[in-house]
CSV table of C-alpha atoms in Angstrom, one decimal:
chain,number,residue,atom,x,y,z
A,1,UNK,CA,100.5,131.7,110.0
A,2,UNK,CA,99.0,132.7,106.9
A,3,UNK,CA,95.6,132.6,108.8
A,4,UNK,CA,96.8,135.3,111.1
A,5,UNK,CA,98.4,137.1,108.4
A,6,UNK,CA,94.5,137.5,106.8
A,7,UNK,CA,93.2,138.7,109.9
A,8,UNK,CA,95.6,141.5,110.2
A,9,UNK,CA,95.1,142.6,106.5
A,10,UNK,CA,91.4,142.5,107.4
A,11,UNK,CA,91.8,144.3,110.6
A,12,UNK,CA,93.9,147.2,108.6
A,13,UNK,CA,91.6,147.4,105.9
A,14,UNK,CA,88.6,148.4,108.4
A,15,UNK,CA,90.9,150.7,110.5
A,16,UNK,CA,91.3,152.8,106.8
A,17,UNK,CA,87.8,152.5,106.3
A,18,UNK,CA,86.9,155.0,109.6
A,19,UNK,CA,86.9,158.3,107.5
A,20,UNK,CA,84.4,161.6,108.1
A,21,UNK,CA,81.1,162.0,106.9
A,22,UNK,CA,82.0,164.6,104.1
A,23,UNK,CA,84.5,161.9,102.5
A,24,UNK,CA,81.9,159.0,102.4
A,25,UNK,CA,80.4,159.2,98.9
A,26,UNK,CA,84.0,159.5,97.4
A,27,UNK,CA,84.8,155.9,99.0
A,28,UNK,CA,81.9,154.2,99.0
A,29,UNK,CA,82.7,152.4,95.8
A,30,UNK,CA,86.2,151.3,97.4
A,31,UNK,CA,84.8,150.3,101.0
A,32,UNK,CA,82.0,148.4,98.8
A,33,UNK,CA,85.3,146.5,96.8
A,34,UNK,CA,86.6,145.6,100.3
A,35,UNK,CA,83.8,144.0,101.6
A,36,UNK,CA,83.7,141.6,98.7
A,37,UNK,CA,87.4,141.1,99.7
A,38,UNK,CA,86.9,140.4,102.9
A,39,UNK,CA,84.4,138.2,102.4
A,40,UNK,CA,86.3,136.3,99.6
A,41,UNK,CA,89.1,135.7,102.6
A,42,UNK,CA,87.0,134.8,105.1
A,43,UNK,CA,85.6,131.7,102.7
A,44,UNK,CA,88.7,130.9,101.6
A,45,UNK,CA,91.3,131.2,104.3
A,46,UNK,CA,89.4,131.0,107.6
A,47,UNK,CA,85.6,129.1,107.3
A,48,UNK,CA,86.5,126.7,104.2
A,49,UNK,CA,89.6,125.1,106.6
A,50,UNK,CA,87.4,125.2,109.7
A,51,UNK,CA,85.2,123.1,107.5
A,52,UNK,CA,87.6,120.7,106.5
A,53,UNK,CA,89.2,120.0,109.9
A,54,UNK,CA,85.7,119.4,111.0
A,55,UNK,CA,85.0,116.9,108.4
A,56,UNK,CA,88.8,115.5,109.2
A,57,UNK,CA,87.7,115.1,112.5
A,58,UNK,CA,84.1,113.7,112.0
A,59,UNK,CA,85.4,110.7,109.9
A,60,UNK,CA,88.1,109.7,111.3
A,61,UNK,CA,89.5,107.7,113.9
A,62,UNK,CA,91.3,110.9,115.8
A,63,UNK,CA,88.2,112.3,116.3
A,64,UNK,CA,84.5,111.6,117.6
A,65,UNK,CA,83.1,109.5,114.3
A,66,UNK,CA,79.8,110.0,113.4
A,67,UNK,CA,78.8,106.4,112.2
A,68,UNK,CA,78.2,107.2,108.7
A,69,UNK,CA,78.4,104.2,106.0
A,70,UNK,CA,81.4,103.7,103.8
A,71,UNK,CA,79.3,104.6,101.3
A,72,UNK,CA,78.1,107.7,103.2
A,73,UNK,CA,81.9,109.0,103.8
A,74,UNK,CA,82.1,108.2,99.6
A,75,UNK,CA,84.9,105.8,100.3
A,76,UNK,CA,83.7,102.8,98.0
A,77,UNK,CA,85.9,104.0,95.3
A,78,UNK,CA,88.9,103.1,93.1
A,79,UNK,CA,90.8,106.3,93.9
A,80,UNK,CA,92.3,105.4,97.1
A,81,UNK,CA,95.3,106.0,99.2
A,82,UNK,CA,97.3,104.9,102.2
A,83,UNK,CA,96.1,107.8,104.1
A,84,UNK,CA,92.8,107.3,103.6
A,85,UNK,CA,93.1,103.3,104.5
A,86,UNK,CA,94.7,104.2,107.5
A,87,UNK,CA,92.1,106.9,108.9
A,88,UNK,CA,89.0,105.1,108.2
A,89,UNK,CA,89.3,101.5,108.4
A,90,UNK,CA,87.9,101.3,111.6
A,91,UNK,CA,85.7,103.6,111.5
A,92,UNK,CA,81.5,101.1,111.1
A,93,UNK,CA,78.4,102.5,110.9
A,94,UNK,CA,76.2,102.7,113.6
A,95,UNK,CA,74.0,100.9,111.3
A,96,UNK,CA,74.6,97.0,111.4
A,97,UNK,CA,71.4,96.1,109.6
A,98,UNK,CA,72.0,93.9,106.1
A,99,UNK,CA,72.4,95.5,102.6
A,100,UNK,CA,72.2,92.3,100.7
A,101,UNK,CA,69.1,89.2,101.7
A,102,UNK,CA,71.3,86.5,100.3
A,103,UNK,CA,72.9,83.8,102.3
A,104,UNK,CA,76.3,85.0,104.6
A,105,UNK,CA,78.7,82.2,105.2
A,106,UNK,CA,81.3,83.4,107.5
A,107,UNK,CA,84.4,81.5,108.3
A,108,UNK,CA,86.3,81.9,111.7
A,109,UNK,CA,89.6,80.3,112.5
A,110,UNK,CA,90.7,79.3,116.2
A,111,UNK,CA,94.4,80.3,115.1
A,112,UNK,CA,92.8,83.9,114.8
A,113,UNK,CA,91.3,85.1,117.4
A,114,UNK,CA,90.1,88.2,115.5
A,115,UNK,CA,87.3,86.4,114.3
A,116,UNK,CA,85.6,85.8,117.0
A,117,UNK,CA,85.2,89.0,118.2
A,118,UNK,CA,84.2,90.3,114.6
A,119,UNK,CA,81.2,87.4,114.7
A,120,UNK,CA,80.0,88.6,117.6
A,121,UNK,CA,80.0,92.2,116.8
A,122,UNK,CA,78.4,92.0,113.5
A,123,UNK,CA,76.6,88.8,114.2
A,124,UNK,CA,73.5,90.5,112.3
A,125,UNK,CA,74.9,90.6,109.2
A,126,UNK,CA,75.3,86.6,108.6
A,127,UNK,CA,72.9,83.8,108.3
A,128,UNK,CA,75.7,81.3,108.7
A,129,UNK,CA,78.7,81.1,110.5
A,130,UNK,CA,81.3,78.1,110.4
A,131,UNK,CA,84.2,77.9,112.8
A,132,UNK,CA,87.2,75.6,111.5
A,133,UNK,CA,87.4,73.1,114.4
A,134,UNK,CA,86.7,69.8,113.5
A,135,UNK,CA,89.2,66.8,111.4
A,136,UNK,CA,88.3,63.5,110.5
A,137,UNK,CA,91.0,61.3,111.2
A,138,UNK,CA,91.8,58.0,110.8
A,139,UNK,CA,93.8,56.0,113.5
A,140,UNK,CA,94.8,52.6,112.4
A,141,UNK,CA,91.3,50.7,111.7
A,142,UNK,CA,89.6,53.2,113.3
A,143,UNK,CA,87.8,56.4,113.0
A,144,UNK,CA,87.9,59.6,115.2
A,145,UNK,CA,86.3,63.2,114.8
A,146,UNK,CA,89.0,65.9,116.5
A,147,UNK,CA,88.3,69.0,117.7
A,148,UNK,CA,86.0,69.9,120.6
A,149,UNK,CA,88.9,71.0,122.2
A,150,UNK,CA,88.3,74.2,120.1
A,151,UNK,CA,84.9,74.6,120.7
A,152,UNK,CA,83.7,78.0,122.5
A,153,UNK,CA,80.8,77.4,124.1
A,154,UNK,CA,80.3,80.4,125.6
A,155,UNK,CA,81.2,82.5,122.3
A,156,UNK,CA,78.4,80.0,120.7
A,157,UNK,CA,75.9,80.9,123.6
A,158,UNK,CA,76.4,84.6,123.3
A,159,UNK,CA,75.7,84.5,119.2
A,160,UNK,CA,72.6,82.3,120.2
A,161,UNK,CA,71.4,85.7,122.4
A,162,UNK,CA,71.5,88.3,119.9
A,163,UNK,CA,71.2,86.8,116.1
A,164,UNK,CA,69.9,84.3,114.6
A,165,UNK,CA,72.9,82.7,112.0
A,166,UNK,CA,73.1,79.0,112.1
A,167,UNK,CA,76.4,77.5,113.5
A,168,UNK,CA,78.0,75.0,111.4
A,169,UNK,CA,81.3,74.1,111.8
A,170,UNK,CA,83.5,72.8,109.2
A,171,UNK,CA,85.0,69.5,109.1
A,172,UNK,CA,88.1,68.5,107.0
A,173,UNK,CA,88.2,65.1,106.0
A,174,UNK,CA,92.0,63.8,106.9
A,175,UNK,CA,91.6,60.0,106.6
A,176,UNK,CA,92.6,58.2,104.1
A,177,UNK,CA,89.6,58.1,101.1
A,178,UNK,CA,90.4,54.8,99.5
A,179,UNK,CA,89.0,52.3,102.6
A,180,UNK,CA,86.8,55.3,104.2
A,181,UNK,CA,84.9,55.3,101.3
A,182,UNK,CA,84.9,51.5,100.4
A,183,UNK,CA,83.7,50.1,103.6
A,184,UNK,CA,80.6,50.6,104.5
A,185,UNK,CA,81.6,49.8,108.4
A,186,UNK,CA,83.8,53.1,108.6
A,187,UNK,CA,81.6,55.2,106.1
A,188,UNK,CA,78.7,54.5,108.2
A,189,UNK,CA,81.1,55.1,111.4
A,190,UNK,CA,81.9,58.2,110.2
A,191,UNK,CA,78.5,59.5,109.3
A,192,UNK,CA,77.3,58.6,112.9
A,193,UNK,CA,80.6,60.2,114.6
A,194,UNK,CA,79.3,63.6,112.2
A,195,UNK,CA,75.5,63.4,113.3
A,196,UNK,CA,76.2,63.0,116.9
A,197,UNK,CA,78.4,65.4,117.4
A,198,UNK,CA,75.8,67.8,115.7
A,199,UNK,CA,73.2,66.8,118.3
A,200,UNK,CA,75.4,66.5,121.3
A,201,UNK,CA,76.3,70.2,121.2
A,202,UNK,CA,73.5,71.6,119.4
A,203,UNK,CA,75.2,72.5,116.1
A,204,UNK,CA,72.7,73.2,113.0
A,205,UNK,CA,74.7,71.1,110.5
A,206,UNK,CA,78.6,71.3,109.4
A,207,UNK,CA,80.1,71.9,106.8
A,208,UNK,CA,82.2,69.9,104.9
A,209,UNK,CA,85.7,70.0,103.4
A,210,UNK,CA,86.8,66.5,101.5
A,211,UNK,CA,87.3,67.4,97.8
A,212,UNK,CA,90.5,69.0,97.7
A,213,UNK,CA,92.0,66.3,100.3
A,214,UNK,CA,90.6,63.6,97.6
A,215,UNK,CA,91.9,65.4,94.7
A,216,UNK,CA,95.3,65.4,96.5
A,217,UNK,CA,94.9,61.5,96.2
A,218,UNK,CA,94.0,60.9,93.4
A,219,UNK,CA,91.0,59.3,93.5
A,220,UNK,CA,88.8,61.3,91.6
A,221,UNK,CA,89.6,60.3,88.1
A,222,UNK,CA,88.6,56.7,88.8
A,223,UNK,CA,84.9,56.7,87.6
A,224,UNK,CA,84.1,54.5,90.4
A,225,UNK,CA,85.9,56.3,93.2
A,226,UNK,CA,84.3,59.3,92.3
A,227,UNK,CA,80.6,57.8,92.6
A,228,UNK,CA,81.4,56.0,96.1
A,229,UNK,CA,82.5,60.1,96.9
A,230,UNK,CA,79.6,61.5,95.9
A,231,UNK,CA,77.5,58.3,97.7
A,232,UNK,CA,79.4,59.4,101.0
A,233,UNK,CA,78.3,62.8,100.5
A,234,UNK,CA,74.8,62.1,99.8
A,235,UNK,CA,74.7,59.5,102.6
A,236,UNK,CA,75.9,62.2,105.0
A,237,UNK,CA,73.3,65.2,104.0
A,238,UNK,CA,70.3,62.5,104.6
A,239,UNK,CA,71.7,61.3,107.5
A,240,UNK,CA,71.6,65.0,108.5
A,241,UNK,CA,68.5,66.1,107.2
A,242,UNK,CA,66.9,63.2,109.1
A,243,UNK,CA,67.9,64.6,112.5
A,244,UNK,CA,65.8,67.9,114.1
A,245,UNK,CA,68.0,70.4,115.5
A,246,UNK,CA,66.7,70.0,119.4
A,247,UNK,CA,66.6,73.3,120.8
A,248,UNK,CA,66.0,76.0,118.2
A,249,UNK,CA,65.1,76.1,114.8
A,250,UNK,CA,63.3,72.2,114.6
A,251,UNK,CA,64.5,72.1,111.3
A,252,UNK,CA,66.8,69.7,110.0
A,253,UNK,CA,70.6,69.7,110.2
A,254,UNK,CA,72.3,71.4,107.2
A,255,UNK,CA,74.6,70.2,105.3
A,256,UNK,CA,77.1,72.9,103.1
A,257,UNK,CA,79.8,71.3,101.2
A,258,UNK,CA,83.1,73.0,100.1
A,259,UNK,CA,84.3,73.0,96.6
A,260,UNK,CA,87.5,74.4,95.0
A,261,UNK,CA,86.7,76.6,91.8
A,262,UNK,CA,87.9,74.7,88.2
A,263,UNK,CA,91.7,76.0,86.8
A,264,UNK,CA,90.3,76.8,83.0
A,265,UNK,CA,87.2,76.9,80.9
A,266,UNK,CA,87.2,73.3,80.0
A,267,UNK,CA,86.6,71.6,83.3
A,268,UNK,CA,89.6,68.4,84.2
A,269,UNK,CA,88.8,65.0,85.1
A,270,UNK,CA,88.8,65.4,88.9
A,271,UNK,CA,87.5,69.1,89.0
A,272,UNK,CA,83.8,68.8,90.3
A,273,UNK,CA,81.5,70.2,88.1
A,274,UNK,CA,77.8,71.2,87.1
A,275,UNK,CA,76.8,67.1,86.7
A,276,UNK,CA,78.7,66.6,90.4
A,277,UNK,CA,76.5,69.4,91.7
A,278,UNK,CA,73.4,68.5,90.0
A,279,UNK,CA,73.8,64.8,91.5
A,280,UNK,CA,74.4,66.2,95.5
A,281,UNK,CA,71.3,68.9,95.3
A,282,UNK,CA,69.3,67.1,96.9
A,283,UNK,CA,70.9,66.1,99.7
A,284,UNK,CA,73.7,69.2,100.1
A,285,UNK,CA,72.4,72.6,101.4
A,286,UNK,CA,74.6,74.5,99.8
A,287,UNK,CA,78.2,74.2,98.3
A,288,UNK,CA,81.1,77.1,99.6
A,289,UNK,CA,82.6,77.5,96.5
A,290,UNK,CA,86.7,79.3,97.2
A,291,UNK,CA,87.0,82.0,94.5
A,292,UNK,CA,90.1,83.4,95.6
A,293,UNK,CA,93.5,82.3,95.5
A,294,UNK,CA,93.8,82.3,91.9
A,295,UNK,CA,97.3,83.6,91.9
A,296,UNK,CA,100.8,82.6,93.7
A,297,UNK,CA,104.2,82.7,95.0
A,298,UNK,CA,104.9,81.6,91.0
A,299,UNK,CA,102.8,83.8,89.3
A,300,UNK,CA,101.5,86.8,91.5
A,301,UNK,CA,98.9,88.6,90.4
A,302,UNK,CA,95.6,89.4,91.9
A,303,UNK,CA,93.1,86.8,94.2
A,304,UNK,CA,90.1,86.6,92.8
A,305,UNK,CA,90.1,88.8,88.7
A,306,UNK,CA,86.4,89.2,88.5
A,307,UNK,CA,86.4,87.6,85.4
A,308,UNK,CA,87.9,84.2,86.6
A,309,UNK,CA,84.5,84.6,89.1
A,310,UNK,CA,82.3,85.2,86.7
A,311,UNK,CA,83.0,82.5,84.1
A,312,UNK,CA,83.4,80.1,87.1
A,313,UNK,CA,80.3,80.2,88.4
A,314,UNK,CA,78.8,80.1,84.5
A,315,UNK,CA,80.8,77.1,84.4
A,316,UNK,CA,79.8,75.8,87.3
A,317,UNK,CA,76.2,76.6,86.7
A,318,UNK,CA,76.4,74.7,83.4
A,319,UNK,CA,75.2,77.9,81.2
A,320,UNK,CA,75.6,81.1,80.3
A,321,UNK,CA,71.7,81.7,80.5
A,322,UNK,CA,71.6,82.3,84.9
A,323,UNK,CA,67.6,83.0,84.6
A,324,UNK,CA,67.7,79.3,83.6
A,325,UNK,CA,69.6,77.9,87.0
A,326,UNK,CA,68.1,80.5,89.5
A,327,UNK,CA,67.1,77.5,91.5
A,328,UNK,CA,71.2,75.9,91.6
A,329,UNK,CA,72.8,79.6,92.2
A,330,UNK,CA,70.9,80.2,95.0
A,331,UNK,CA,73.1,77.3,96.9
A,332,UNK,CA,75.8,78.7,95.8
A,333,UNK,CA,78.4,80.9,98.3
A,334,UNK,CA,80.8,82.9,96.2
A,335,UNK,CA,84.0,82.9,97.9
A,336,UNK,CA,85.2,86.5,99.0
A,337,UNK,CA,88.7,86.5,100.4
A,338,UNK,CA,89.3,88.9,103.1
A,339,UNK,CA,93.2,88.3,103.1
A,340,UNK,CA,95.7,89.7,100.7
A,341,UNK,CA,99.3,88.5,99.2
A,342,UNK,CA,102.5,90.0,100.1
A,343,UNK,CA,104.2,88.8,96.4
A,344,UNK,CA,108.2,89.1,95.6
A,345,UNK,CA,109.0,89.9,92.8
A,346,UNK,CA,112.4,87.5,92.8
A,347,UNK,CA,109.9,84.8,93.8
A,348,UNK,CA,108.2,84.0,97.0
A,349,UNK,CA,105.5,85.8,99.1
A,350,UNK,CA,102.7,84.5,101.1
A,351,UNK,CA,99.2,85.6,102.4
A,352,UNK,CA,98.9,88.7,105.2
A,353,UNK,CA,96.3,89.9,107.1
A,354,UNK,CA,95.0,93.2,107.5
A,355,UNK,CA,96.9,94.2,110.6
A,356,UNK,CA,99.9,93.0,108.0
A,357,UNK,CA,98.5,95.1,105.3
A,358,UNK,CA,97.9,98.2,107.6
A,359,UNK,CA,101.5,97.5,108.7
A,360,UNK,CA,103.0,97.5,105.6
A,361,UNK,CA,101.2,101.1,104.4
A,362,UNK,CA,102.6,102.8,107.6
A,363,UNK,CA,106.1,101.5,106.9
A,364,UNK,CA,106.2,102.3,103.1
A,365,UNK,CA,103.5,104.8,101.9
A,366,UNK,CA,103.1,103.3,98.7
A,367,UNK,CA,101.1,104.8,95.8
A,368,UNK,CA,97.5,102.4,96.0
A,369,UNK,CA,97.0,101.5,92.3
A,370,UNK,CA,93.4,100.0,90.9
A,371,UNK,CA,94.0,97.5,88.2
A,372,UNK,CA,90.7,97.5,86.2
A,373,UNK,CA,90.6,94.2,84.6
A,374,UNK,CA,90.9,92.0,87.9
A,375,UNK,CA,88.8,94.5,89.7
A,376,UNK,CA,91.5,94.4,92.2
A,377,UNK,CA,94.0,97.1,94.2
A,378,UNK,CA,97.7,96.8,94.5
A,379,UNK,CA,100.7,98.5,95.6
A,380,UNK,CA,104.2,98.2,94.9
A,381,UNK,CA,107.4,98.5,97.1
A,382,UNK,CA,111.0,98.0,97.5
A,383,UNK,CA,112.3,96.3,101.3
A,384,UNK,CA,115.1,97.6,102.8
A,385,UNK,CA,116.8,94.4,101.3
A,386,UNK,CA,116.3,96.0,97.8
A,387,UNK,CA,113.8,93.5,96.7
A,388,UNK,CA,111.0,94.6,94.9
A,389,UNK,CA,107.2,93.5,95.9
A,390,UNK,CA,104.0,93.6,94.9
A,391,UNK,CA,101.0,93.4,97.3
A,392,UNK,CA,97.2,92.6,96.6
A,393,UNK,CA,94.9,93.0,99.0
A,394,UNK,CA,91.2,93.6,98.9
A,395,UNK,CA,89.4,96.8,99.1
A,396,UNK,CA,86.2,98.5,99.8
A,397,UNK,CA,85.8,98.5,96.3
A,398,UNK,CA,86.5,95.2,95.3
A,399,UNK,CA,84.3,93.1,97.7
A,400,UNK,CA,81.7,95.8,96.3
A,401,UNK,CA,82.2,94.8,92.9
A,402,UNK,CA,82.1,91.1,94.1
A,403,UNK,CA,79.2,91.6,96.1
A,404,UNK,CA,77.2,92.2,93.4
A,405,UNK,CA,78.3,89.7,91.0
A,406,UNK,CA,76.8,87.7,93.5
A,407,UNK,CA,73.7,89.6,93.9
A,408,UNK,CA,73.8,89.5,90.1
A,409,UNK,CA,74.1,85.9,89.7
A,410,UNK,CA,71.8,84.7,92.4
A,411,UNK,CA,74.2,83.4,94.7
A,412,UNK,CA,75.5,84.0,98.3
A,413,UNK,CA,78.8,84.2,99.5
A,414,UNK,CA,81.1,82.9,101.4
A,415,UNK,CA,84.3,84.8,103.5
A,416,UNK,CA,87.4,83.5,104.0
A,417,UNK,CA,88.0,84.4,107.0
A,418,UNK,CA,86.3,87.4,109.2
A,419,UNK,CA,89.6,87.8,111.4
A,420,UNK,CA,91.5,88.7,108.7
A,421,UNK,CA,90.7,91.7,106.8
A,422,UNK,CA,89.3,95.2,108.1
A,423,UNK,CA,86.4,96.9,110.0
A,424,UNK,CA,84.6,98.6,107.5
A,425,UNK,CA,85.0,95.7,105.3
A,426,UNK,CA,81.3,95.2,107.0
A,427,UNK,CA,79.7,98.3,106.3
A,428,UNK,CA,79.5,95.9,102.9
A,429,UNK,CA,77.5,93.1,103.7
């Protein structure tokens, strides 16, 4: 209305300006005074709006999107809203190439099947990708690796057509550590059960989760325990690295081993550590180290405070000084979380996803809030129960920030897991 209200002042203000030729000198000043005004209007009220629906409509999803960059569309930021999140998040550049030459370790889960899809569609921007589908488990006396009933062979054969990551999936160690690791009949049984597997469907390595399972049993403070660990590991990445992977690379199978991040600055007894990772060097590839999940349903708080990161990988690192370890970062993948926490304030809350996330903005409209010290975004509401919450989740702006801690550091990094967080979360990599 107020657009067509302008145009009918403008239109009366040139019907007045029609006057004889004997008058003209005595108005030109005013008529000259109109002009301007008209002009002003026409900025203002008609072509400034035209602009910004075009704009509107350019970058975001109701309209045809251009394929600018996140950074492009100046959306890497801390001043964000729910709006915003909810326009643009699936909005990804045209442009799929990398913005980063370290390692990529992405993680895809056969519980979501998100992931898959989001492999295959940005399969350019990783060098490694690990789908969680394998357990060692232990039945009775004997040994058995589970899990080739998730296996997607055809999903495997289209990422072999158009990139060139390296498959590994991940392996959880289930069985019981205490005779795994003390007979050499089953340690050498499950070595073999590993290495085959890798061969018989072409895998370039695994990677390996046992650390946290041992820490759950205690083994790691026995001195002893924790050397016939670290022999299993070893044992493993030779028994790897001695194998060719048939029908690609002809390099040897890798080897990436999983390693939970230490709960202070003064390392505990069965945390691994700088000496643990300086023993496995040789033989492990590289170690996916799980920044994130620093807070809980206890204590909520942010995922990943970029200052836990930072002083964990100086831990880990074993100085201060990174020029000095260059050599030990570079095996290194930072964990990057791409799930959030939906955290009650009475107690409770668990992880969500970013159709949860994207959910829970549409329901509320909450006011997105940066908190500068963890480097993290929040928002805060109350259910319809009256309870009060507080949700983390990651942003454009704090993988940024974490992205180049790693760059910083020398490192790569690792994402937990691709399904789970949003579309232009990629634009990053």
């Amino acid at each position: 209305m107020a657009k067509k209200r302008d145009r009918q002042a403008v239109s009366n203000r040139r019907k007045n300006q029609v006057v004889s030729s004997d008058d003209h000198q005595n108005i030109v000043a005013d008529s000259s005074s109109d002009r301007r005004l008209i002009t002003i209007f026409v900025i203002f009220f008609i072509i400034s709006p035209a602009i910004s629906a075009l704009v509107y409509l350019k970058y975001t999803s109701s309209g045809k999107f251009s394929g600018a960059s996140v950074f492009e569309r100046g959306l890497v930021k801390t001043d964000i809203s729910y709006q915003e999140i909810l326009a643009e998040h699936s909005n990804v550049a045209g442009n799929i190439s990398r913005n980063y030459d370290y390692p990529v370790l992405a993680y895809i889960t056969p519980w979501n099947s998100r992931g898959y899809d989001m492999a295959k569609k940005f399969n350019s921007k990783f060098t490694h990708l690990s789908p969680v589908w394998y357990d060692l488990k232990s039945h009775g006396s004997h040994l058995a690796l589970e899990g080739r009933h998730n296996v997607d062979e055809e999903w495997i054969s289209e990422l072999r057509l158009t990139g060139d990551a390296l498959i590994l999936p991940r392996v959880a160690v289930e069985a019981p550590p205490t005779d795994l690791l003390r007979k050499k009949k089953l340690k050498d049984k499950a070595i073999d059960l590993i290495v085959t597997e890798c061969k018989e469907m072409g895998y370039d390595g695994i990677v390996l989760e046992s650390w946290s399972r041992w820490v759950a049993y205690g083994i790691l403070r026995d001195p002893d325990m924790r050397n016939l660990a670290l022999q299993f590991i070893k044992q493993l990445g030779n028994a790897l690295h001695s194998e060719l992977e048939s029908t690609r690379s002809k390099q040897p199978l890798q080897l990436v081993y999983v390693i939970g991040p230490p709960h202070s600055e003064v390392l505990e007894e069965h945390e691994f550590g700088p000496k643990d990772m300086e023993s496995l060097t040789g033989a492990v590839d590289g170690f996916s180290l799980m920044t994130y999940d620093y807070s809980g349903a206890h204590n909520p708080g942010p995922n990943a405070p970029v200052n836990w990161i930072r002083s964990t990988l100086r831990l880990l690192l074993g100085t201060k000084d990174i020029s000095l370890v260059q050599h030990k970062a570079i095996k290194i993948f930072l964990g990057i979380n791409f799930y959030g926490y939906d955290f009650s304030m009475s107690g409770g809350g668990g992880a969500i996803t970013g159709r949860d996330y994207l959910s829970l903005l549409e329901k509320y409209k909450p006011v997105v809030q940066w908190e500068g010290i963890s480097s993290e975004h929040f928002f805060l509401y109350t259910d319809y129960n009256r309870n009060k919450h507080a949700v983390f989740f990651p942003s454009l702006k704090s993988i940024f920030i974490r992205l180049e801690v790693a760059q910083s550091f020398g490192t790569g990094i690792s994402i937990w897991e691709i399904g789970q967080g949003l579309d232009y979360f990629f634009d990053l990599l």
